[in-house]
Amino acid sequence: MWVRDVAVSAPGKVILHGEHAVVLGKVALAVALDLRTFLRLRPGAEGRLSVSLPGVGVRRSWDISGLRALRGRIAGKGRGEELLPRGLDALREFAGIADGASAPESLATLAFLYMCLAISAKYGDVPSVDILVWSELPTGAGLGSSAAYAVCLAAALLMGCGAISCPLQEGESTARWTEEELTLINSWAFRGERVIHGNPSGVDNAVGTWGGALRYQAGKITPLKRVPTLRILLTNTKVPRSTKVLVAGVKEKILKFPAIMNPVLDSIDAISQECQSVLEAMPANPSPEHYPVLEEFFDINQHHLNVLGVGHPSLDRLCQVTASHNLHSKLTGAGGGGCGITLLPPDTSPLVVEAAKQDLCACGFECWETKIGAPGVTLHSCSSLSAQVLHALAQS
C-alpha cells in the first residue's frame, strides 16, 4: 500500500562549454537548469497503476495483475534489467504502440512501462498509485526533458517498491536521498533514457540526479566540487535542427582542415577546463566582479562554435540583441538553431532584463529567466509547491 501524497522534481540541463568538441574526446561542462519536471505520486485505485502526462496527451491506466503477467512472460526468471531490449517489442504490443513510433507520447509511455516492469521484477510490485507528470521544460530543445522525466520516474517507482527510502519527514517541505540511493536512481534513469534515446551518454540523467555541474570527458562523468548558482536567460530560437547532421558537418570540416580545426577544438577544451577552475573557486552567491571572465569565455566559445559551422542566423540575432543590452550569450547544445544562454550578473537591473526579454520575444523566440547550478532530484511535500505547479499536478 502507498499512503502518501508527495512530489518528486528533477532539473533539466544545459551545456555550458564543450559542445561538439566533447564528441572528439574533449571536456564538456553540463549544468543543471532550474526549469524542472515534477511528478506527483499518490495512492490510486486498488489493483491499478495509472499515469497522466498532460504535456504530451497521455492518460493510461493498467491492471497490476495484467502487468505482472506481462512481466513474467517477457522476463522469465531473469533480473529486471534484462528486459531491455528483448522485451520492448512485447511492451509496444501491450501498449498499442506501433513499431518504430518515435513521437514523445509513445516513447514516454514505453519508458514508463519498461521502468515499472523492470523495477518491480527486481524489487517487488509497484503499489496501486496514480502518477502525474508535468514539466517546465520544452521537449526536443536539447534541455534534458526526457532525462528529467526518467529521473523522476526512477525515484518515484523505487520509492514505491521500497528499494529506496521516503526521506521526507512530517512538517518538512523538501528532502533528498542518500548518495547510495541517488546512485541507484541514476542507474535506473539511465535505463529509461536508453528506451527513449537508444544510446545516450548518461550526462543528462546524471545532471538530473545530482544537479550542480558535471565534467564529462570520454565517457567519464565527474561532479564539480562546488558550483555557484548563476542567473541566466534561456532562449529557445524555435529553429529546428538535426544534431546528427550538425555533428557530421563538424567531423567533415575537421577531416578537410585538420591543421585549422584541431586547434579550435583544443581551445574549446581549454575554455571548459578554465571555466571549471573559475566555477570551483567562486563563492555560492558570486558578486559582479566574478562575471567578466565567464562572459569572455562565452564570447570566445561562441566564435569558435561559429568556426565549427554550428552557428545560425537566429543565434547571431540572439547574441546581437543581448549585446545591445550589454549582456553576453552563446548557443548551448547542438547549435544550428535551438537554444542559447545569456549570463545575468547580479547587478543587472530588472529593467535591462525585461527589455532584453521583450526584444528576444519580438524576434519570435521564447525566453525564460532562470538559474544554472540547480539542485538535483528532490522530494517535496505537495503543500510546499508553487500554485502553478500544484495546479498543473491536479489535472487528473
Short mmCIF file of C-alpha atoms in Angstrom, two decimals:
data_model
loop_
_atom_site.label_atom_id
_atom_site.label_comp_id
_atom_site.label_asym_id
_atom_site.label_seq_id
_atom_site.Cartn_x
_atom_site.Cartn_y
_atom_site.Cartn_z
CA MET A 1 0.00 0.00 0.00
CA TRP A 2 1.24 3.50 -0.82
CA VAL A 3 -0.42 6.03 1.51
CA ARG A 4 1.39 9.33 0.95
CA ASP A 5 0.80 12.17 -1.50
CA VAL A 6 4.24 13.54 -2.44
CA ALA A 7 6.00 15.12 -5.40
CA VAL A 8 9.41 14.48 -6.98
CA SER A 9 11.23 17.01 -9.18
CA ALA A 10 14.37 16.91 -11.33
CA PRO A 11 16.12 19.67 -13.28
CA GLY A 12 16.83 19.99 -16.98
CA LYS A 13 20.35 20.67 -18.22
CA VAL A 14 22.35 22.94 -20.49
CA ILE A 15 25.86 22.53 -21.85
CA LEU A 16 27.91 25.44 -20.56
CA HIS A 17 31.01 24.71 -22.67
CA GLY A 18 32.33 21.87 -24.81
CA GLU A 19 29.57 21.31 -27.40
CA HIS A 20 30.77 19.21 -30.36
CA ALA A 21 34.34 19.06 -29.02
CA VAL A 22 33.09 16.51 -26.47
CA VAL A 23 32.32 14.05 -29.31
CA LEU A 24 36.06 14.10 -30.07
CA GLY A 25 37.22 13.36 -26.52
CA LYS A 26 37.42 16.94 -25.18
CA VAL A 27 35.97 18.19 -21.87
CA ALA A 28 32.37 19.42 -21.66
CA LEU A 29 30.67 21.08 -18.69
CA ALA A 30 26.97 20.31 -18.19
CA VAL A 31 24.98 22.27 -15.61
CA ALA A 32 21.56 21.75 -14.00
CA LEU A 33 18.92 24.17 -15.22
CA ASP A 34 16.32 25.35 -12.73
CA LEU A 35 13.45 24.56 -15.08
CA ARG A 36 12.14 21.32 -13.63
CA THR A 37 9.98 18.30 -14.28
CA PHE A 38 7.54 17.48 -11.46
CA LEU A 39 5.94 14.12 -10.69
CA ARG A 40 3.09 13.64 -8.22
CA LEU A 41 2.81 10.22 -6.58
CA ARG A 42 -0.39 9.43 -4.68
CA PRO A 43 -2.49 6.42 -3.69
CA GLY A 44 -4.59 5.09 -6.58
CA ALA A 45 -7.48 2.71 -7.16
CA GLU A 46 -6.80 -0.71 -5.64
CA GLY A 47 -5.06 -3.04 -8.10
CA ARG A 48 -4.44 -0.36 -10.73
CA LEU A 49 -1.47 1.73 -11.84
CA SER A 50 -2.16 4.94 -13.75
CA VAL A 51 -0.04 7.60 -15.43
CA SER A 52 -1.04 11.04 -16.74
CA LEU A 53 1.31 13.12 -18.89
CA PRO A 54 -0.83 16.13 -19.88
CA GLY A 55 2.11 17.77 -21.71
CA VAL A 56 2.11 15.02 -24.37
CA GLY A 57 -1.54 13.96 -24.10
CA VAL A 58 -1.04 10.61 -22.32
CA ARG A 59 -3.53 9.24 -19.82
CA ARG A 60 -3.26 5.47 -19.28
CA SER A 61 -4.25 3.01 -16.59
CA TRP A 62 -3.35 -0.67 -16.25
CA ASP A 63 -4.40 -3.56 -14.07
CA ILE A 64 -1.42 -4.54 -11.87
CA SER A 65 -2.14 -8.26 -12.26
CA GLY A 66 -2.01 -7.79 -16.06
CA LEU A 67 1.36 -6.02 -15.75
CA ARG A 68 2.60 -8.84 -13.52
CA ALA A 69 1.61 -11.44 -16.12
CA LEU A 70 3.32 -9.42 -18.87
CA ARG A 71 6.46 -9.14 -16.75
CA GLY A 72 6.52 -12.89 -16.19
CA ARG A 73 6.09 -13.52 -19.90
CA ILE A 74 8.94 -11.30 -21.07
CA ALA A 75 11.40 -11.54 -18.19
CA GLY A 76 11.18 -15.24 -17.39
CA LYS A 77 13.41 -15.82 -14.40
CA GLY A 78 15.81 -13.04 -15.45
CA ARG A 79 16.66 -9.96 -13.45
CA GLY A 80 14.71 -6.78 -14.19
CA GLU A 81 17.37 -5.02 -16.23
CA GLU A 82 17.38 -7.91 -18.72
CA LEU A 83 14.02 -6.68 -20.04
CA LEU A 84 15.97 -4.30 -22.29
CA PRO A 85 15.94 -4.63 -25.27
CA ARG A 86 14.43 -8.13 -25.59
CA GLY A 87 11.04 -7.25 -24.14
CA LEU A 88 10.45 -3.87 -25.77
CA ASP A 89 8.55 -5.37 -28.70
CA ALA A 90 6.18 -7.10 -26.26
CA LEU A 91 5.75 -3.83 -24.35
CA ARG A 92 4.92 -1.96 -27.58
CA GLU A 93 2.35 -4.58 -28.48
CA PHE A 94 0.82 -4.47 -24.97
CA ALA A 95 0.55 -0.66 -25.06
CA GLY A 96 -0.65 -0.49 -28.67
CA ILE A 97 2.44 1.44 -29.81
CA ALA A 98 3.48 0.91 -33.44
CA ASP A 99 6.97 -0.48 -34.06
CA GLY A 100 9.35 2.41 -34.74
CA ALA A 101 6.97 5.04 -33.29
CA SER A 102 9.09 7.96 -32.10
CA ALA A 103 6.50 10.54 -31.01
CA PRO A 104 7.11 11.83 -27.44
CA GLU A 105 3.87 10.27 -26.14
CA SER A 106 4.86 6.80 -27.48
CA LEU A 107 8.39 6.93 -26.06
CA ALA A 108 7.21 8.33 -22.70
CA THR A 109 4.63 5.53 -22.35
CA LEU A 110 7.15 2.86 -23.36
CA ALA A 111 9.76 4.17 -20.89
CA PHE A 112 7.13 4.22 -18.12
CA LEU A 113 6.07 0.62 -18.75
CA TYR A 114 9.65 -0.60 -19.10
CA MET A 115 10.74 1.04 -15.83
CA CYS A 116 7.64 -0.21 -13.95
CA LEU A 117 8.18 -3.80 -15.06
CA ALA A 118 11.96 -3.84 -14.73
CA ILE A 119 11.99 -2.22 -11.27
CA SER A 120 9.15 -4.41 -9.97
CA ALA A 121 10.90 -7.53 -11.33
CA LYS A 122 13.86 -6.71 -9.11
CA TYR A 123 12.31 -5.13 -6.01
CA GLY A 124 8.67 -6.30 -5.86
CA ASP A 125 5.40 -4.96 -7.25
CA VAL A 126 4.84 -1.26 -7.76
CA PRO A 127 1.85 -0.43 -5.49
CA SER A 128 -1.53 0.92 -6.66
CA VAL A 129 -0.62 4.54 -7.38
CA ASP A 130 -1.55 7.44 -9.62
CA ILE A 131 1.42 9.17 -11.22
CA LEU A 132 1.04 12.57 -12.86
CA VAL A 133 3.98 14.32 -14.56
CA TRP A 134 4.21 17.97 -15.62
CA SER A 135 7.25 19.85 -16.87
CA GLU A 136 8.50 23.42 -17.19
CA LEU A 137 10.95 22.12 -19.84
CA PRO A 138 10.11 22.26 -23.56
CA THR A 139 10.55 18.87 -25.27
CA GLY A 140 13.00 18.38 -28.13
CA ALA A 141 15.04 21.51 -27.30
CA GLY A 142 18.17 19.72 -26.05
CA LEU A 143 17.43 20.68 -22.42
CA GLY A 144 17.29 17.17 -20.94
CA SER A 145 13.50 16.93 -20.65
CA SER A 146 13.42 13.15 -21.24
CA ALA A 147 16.17 12.58 -18.65
CA ALA A 148 14.37 14.71 -16.04
CA TYR A 149 11.27 12.56 -16.70
CA ALA A 150 13.29 9.33 -16.35
CA VAL A 151 14.93 10.56 -13.11
CA CYS A 152 11.55 11.48 -11.57
CA LEU A 153 10.08 8.12 -12.62
CA ALA A 154 13.04 6.15 -11.25
CA ALA A 155 12.87 7.94 -7.89
CA ALA A 156 9.07 7.51 -7.60
CA LEU A 157 8.97 3.85 -8.64
CA LEU A 158 11.97 2.85 -6.50
CA MET A 159 10.36 4.63 -3.54
CA GLY A 160 7.01 2.94 -4.22
CA CYS A 161 8.68 -0.50 -4.24
CA GLY A 162 10.64 0.24 -1.06
CA ALA A 163 14.03 -0.01 -2.85
CA ILE A 164 14.87 3.50 -1.56
CA SER A 165 13.53 5.41 1.44
CA CYS A 166 10.89 8.15 1.50
CA PRO A 167 13.15 10.68 3.31
CA LEU A 168 10.55 13.44 3.76
CA GLN A 169 9.72 13.85 7.47
CA GLU A 170 6.41 15.24 8.72
CA GLY A 171 6.50 19.04 8.52
CA GLU A 172 9.45 19.18 6.06
CA SER A 173 8.97 20.88 2.70
CA THR A 174 11.80 19.10 0.79
CA ALA A 175 14.24 16.23 1.28
CA ARG A 176 16.94 14.45 -0.72
CA TRP A 177 18.13 10.88 -0.83
CA THR A 178 21.48 9.46 0.33
CA GLU A 179 24.40 9.22 -2.08
CA GLU A 180 23.86 5.47 -2.39
CA GLU A 181 20.16 5.96 -3.18
CA LEU A 182 20.96 8.70 -5.73
CA THR A 183 23.36 6.27 -7.47
CA LEU A 184 20.53 3.73 -7.74
CA ILE A 185 18.08 6.39 -9.03
CA ASN A 186 20.66 7.46 -11.65
CA SER A 187 21.29 3.90 -12.86
CA TRP A 188 17.57 3.28 -13.42
CA ALA A 189 17.05 6.70 -15.02
CA PHE A 190 19.83 5.82 -17.48
CA ARG A 191 17.95 2.63 -18.42
CA GLY A 192 14.82 4.70 -19.01
CA GLU A 193 16.84 7.08 -21.19
CA ARG A 194 18.07 4.11 -23.25
CA VAL A 195 14.46 3.22 -24.07
CA ILE A 196 13.89 6.79 -25.30
CA HIS A 197 17.24 7.56 -26.96
CA GLY A 198 18.88 4.22 -27.70
CA ASN A 199 22.46 5.16 -26.84
CA PRO A 200 22.57 8.19 -24.51
CA SER A 201 25.82 9.45 -22.93
CA GLY A 202 24.44 9.36 -19.38
CA VAL A 203 25.19 13.06 -18.85
CA ASP A 204 21.58 14.28 -18.84
CA ASN A 205 20.32 11.78 -16.26
CA ALA A 206 23.42 12.35 -14.08
CA VAL A 207 22.76 16.12 -14.07
CA GLY A 208 19.08 15.44 -13.30
CA THR A 209 20.07 13.20 -10.38
CA TRP A 210 22.89 15.18 -8.75
CA GLY A 211 22.25 18.71 -10.01
CA GLY A 212 25.01 21.33 -9.86
CA ALA A 213 27.57 20.87 -12.64
CA LEU A 214 29.35 17.88 -14.14
CA ARG A 215 32.50 17.48 -16.17
CA TYR A 216 32.20 14.94 -18.98
CA GLN A 217 35.12 13.55 -20.95
CA ALA A 218 35.39 10.33 -22.96
CA GLY A 219 32.56 8.65 -21.06
CA LYS A 220 33.78 9.69 -17.60
CA ILE A 221 31.39 11.84 -15.54
CA THR A 222 32.79 13.84 -12.61
CA PRO A 223 30.65 16.17 -10.45
CA LEU A 224 32.31 19.57 -9.87
CA LYS A 225 33.29 20.11 -6.23
CA ARG A 226 31.42 23.36 -5.70
CA VAL A 227 29.10 25.15 -8.06
CA PRO A 228 27.71 28.65 -7.68
CA THR A 229 24.13 29.38 -8.71
CA LEU A 230 24.21 31.71 -11.73
CA ARG A 231 21.25 33.64 -13.13
CA ILE A 232 20.69 33.29 -16.87
CA LEU A 233 18.24 33.96 -19.64
CA LEU A 234 17.47 30.79 -21.57
CA THR A 235 16.21 31.49 -25.08
CA ASN A 236 14.70 28.97 -27.47
CA THR A 237 15.00 30.23 -31.06
CA LYS A 238 12.44 27.57 -32.02
CA VAL A 239 14.53 26.86 -35.13
CA PRO A 240 14.53 23.04 -35.57
CA ARG A 241 17.80 21.28 -36.26
CA SER A 242 19.26 17.82 -36.61
CA THR A 243 22.02 17.08 -34.10
CA LYS A 244 23.15 14.17 -36.29
CA VAL A 245 23.61 16.43 -39.36
CA LEU A 246 25.45 19.10 -37.33
CA VAL A 247 27.83 16.54 -35.75
CA ALA A 248 28.56 15.07 -39.20
CA GLY A 249 29.27 18.57 -40.57
CA VAL A 250 31.83 19.26 -37.81
CA LYS A 251 33.52 15.92 -38.47
CA GLU A 252 33.73 16.68 -42.19
CA LYS A 253 35.36 20.09 -41.51
CA ILE A 254 37.95 18.51 -39.22
CA LEU A 255 38.84 15.89 -41.83
CA LYS A 256 39.11 18.57 -44.51
CA PHE A 257 41.13 21.13 -42.50
CA PRO A 258 42.75 19.27 -39.58
CA ALA A 259 45.56 21.83 -39.07
CA ILE A 260 42.96 24.62 -38.77
CA MET A 261 40.17 22.85 -36.89
CA ASN A 262 42.10 20.82 -34.28
CA PRO A 263 43.48 23.97 -32.57
CA VAL A 264 39.88 25.27 -32.36
CA LEU A 265 38.83 22.06 -30.58
CA ASP A 266 41.84 22.36 -28.26
CA SER A 267 40.82 25.94 -27.45
CA ILE A 268 37.22 24.85 -26.65
CA ASP A 269 38.69 22.16 -24.39
CA ALA A 270 40.84 24.78 -22.63
CA ILE A 271 37.77 27.02 -22.12
CA SER A 272 35.90 24.12 -20.45
CA GLN A 273 38.84 23.42 -18.14
CA GLU A 274 39.47 27.09 -17.29
CA CYS A 275 35.76 27.58 -16.65
CA GLN A 276 35.73 24.59 -14.31
CA SER A 277 38.58 26.15 -12.27
CA VAL A 278 36.79 29.52 -12.14
CA LEU A 279 33.46 27.98 -11.06
CA GLU A 280 35.07 25.86 -8.34
CA ALA A 281 36.84 28.95 -6.94
CA MET A 282 33.69 31.12 -6.92
CA PRO A 283 31.52 31.64 -3.80
CA ALA A 284 27.99 30.18 -3.69
CA ASN A 285 26.46 33.61 -4.46
CA PRO A 286 29.01 35.34 -6.72
CA SER A 287 29.32 39.12 -6.81
CA PRO A 288 29.54 41.14 -10.09
CA GLU A 289 33.37 41.09 -10.27
CA HIS A 290 33.31 37.30 -10.78
CA TYR A 291 31.39 37.58 -14.05
CA PRO A 292 33.69 39.30 -16.62
CA VAL A 293 35.88 36.20 -17.08
CA LEU A 294 32.79 33.98 -17.56
CA GLU A 295 31.44 36.49 -20.10
CA GLU A 296 34.72 36.39 -22.03
CA PHE A 297 34.57 32.59 -22.11
CA PHE A 298 31.05 32.86 -23.57
CA ASP A 299 32.18 35.29 -26.28
CA ILE A 300 35.26 33.28 -27.30
CA ASN A 301 33.41 29.96 -27.34
CA GLN A 302 30.54 31.37 -29.40
CA HIS A 303 33.06 32.47 -32.07
CA HIS A 304 34.66 29.01 -32.00
CA LEU A 305 31.27 27.33 -32.48
CA ASN A 306 30.63 29.54 -35.50
CA VAL A 307 34.02 28.46 -36.88
CA LEU A 308 32.95 24.82 -36.42
CA GLY A 309 29.91 25.62 -38.60
CA VAL A 310 27.18 25.07 -35.98
CA GLY A 311 26.04 28.68 -35.70
CA HIS A 312 22.84 30.01 -37.26
CA PRO A 313 21.43 33.47 -38.15
CA SER A 314 18.87 33.07 -35.33
CA LEU A 315 21.69 32.55 -32.81
CA ASP A 316 23.65 35.52 -34.24
CA ARG A 317 20.49 37.59 -33.75
CA LEU A 318 20.15 36.37 -30.17
CA CYS A 319 23.77 37.39 -29.43
CA GLN A 320 23.29 40.80 -31.10
CA VAL A 321 20.07 41.54 -29.19
CA THR A 322 21.57 40.67 -25.80
CA ALA A 323 24.85 42.52 -26.62
CA SER A 324 22.77 45.67 -27.22
CA HIS A 325 21.83 45.37 -23.52
CA ASN A 326 25.48 44.73 -22.56
CA LEU A 327 24.83 41.03 -21.92
CA HIS A 328 26.86 38.05 -23.18
CA SER A 329 25.37 34.95 -24.83
CA LYS A 330 26.32 31.69 -26.53
CA LEU A 331 24.49 28.77 -28.08
CA THR A 332 24.01 25.69 -25.91
CA GLY A 333 23.73 22.17 -27.25
CA ALA A 334 23.93 21.18 -30.91
CA GLY A 335 23.52 24.68 -32.40
CA GLY A 336 22.05 25.29 -35.85
CA GLY A 337 19.14 26.98 -34.08
CA GLY A 338 17.87 25.50 -30.82
CA CYS A 339 18.72 27.32 -27.58
CA GLY A 340 21.11 29.98 -26.33
CA ILE A 341 22.05 31.10 -22.81
CA THR A 342 22.78 34.63 -21.57
CA LEU A 343 24.59 35.42 -18.32
CA LEU A 344 22.82 37.83 -15.94
CA PRO A 345 25.34 39.32 -13.47
CA PRO A 346 23.77 40.14 -10.06
CA ASP A 347 23.97 43.90 -10.70
CA THR A 348 21.91 43.64 -13.92
CA SER A 349 18.89 45.89 -13.44
CA PRO A 350 15.42 44.28 -13.69
CA LEU A 351 14.60 46.88 -16.38
CA VAL A 352 17.51 45.66 -18.54
CA VAL A 353 16.45 42.02 -18.11
CA GLU A 354 12.85 42.87 -19.02
CA ALA A 355 13.91 44.91 -22.07
CA ALA A 356 16.19 42.07 -23.29
CA LYS A 357 13.37 39.55 -22.86
CA GLN A 358 10.94 41.75 -24.79
CA ASP A 359 13.43 42.23 -27.64
CA LEU A 360 14.10 38.47 -27.82
CA CYS A 361 10.37 37.65 -27.83
CA ALA A 362 9.91 40.25 -30.60
CA CYS A 363 12.27 38.08 -32.71
CA GLY A 364 9.80 35.20 -32.31
CA PHE A 365 11.91 33.49 -29.63
CA GLU A 366 10.74 32.00 -26.34
CA CYS A 367 12.54 33.25 -23.25
CA TRP A 368 12.85 32.22 -19.58
CA GLU A 369 14.68 33.87 -16.70
CA THR A 370 16.11 31.01 -14.66
CA LYS A 371 19.26 29.71 -12.90
CA ILE A 372 22.00 27.17 -13.53
CA GLY A 373 23.68 25.12 -10.81
CA ALA A 374 20.26 23.99 -9.50
CA PRO A 375 19.77 21.06 -7.08
CA GLY A 376 19.23 17.56 -8.46
CA VAL A 377 16.32 15.19 -7.86
CA THR A 378 14.30 16.34 -4.83
CA LEU A 379 11.32 15.06 -2.85
CA HIS A 380 8.68 17.68 -1.98
CA SER A 381 5.63 17.86 0.23
CA CYS A 382 2.77 18.88 -2.09
CA SER A 383 1.89 21.82 0.17
CA SER A 384 5.34 23.36 -0.46
CA LEU A 385 4.91 23.52 -4.26
CA SER A 386 4.05 26.76 -6.06
CA ALA A 387 0.43 27.38 -7.02
CA GLN A 388 1.31 26.96 -10.71
CA VAL A 389 2.94 23.55 -10.19
CA LEU A 390 0.16 22.37 -7.85
CA HIS A 391 -2.47 23.40 -10.38
CA ALA A 392 -0.63 21.53 -13.17
CA LEU A 393 -0.30 18.41 -10.97
CA ALA A 394 -4.02 18.42 -10.16
CA GLN A 395 -5.02 17.74 -13.80
CA SER A 396 -6.04 14.14 -13.35
#
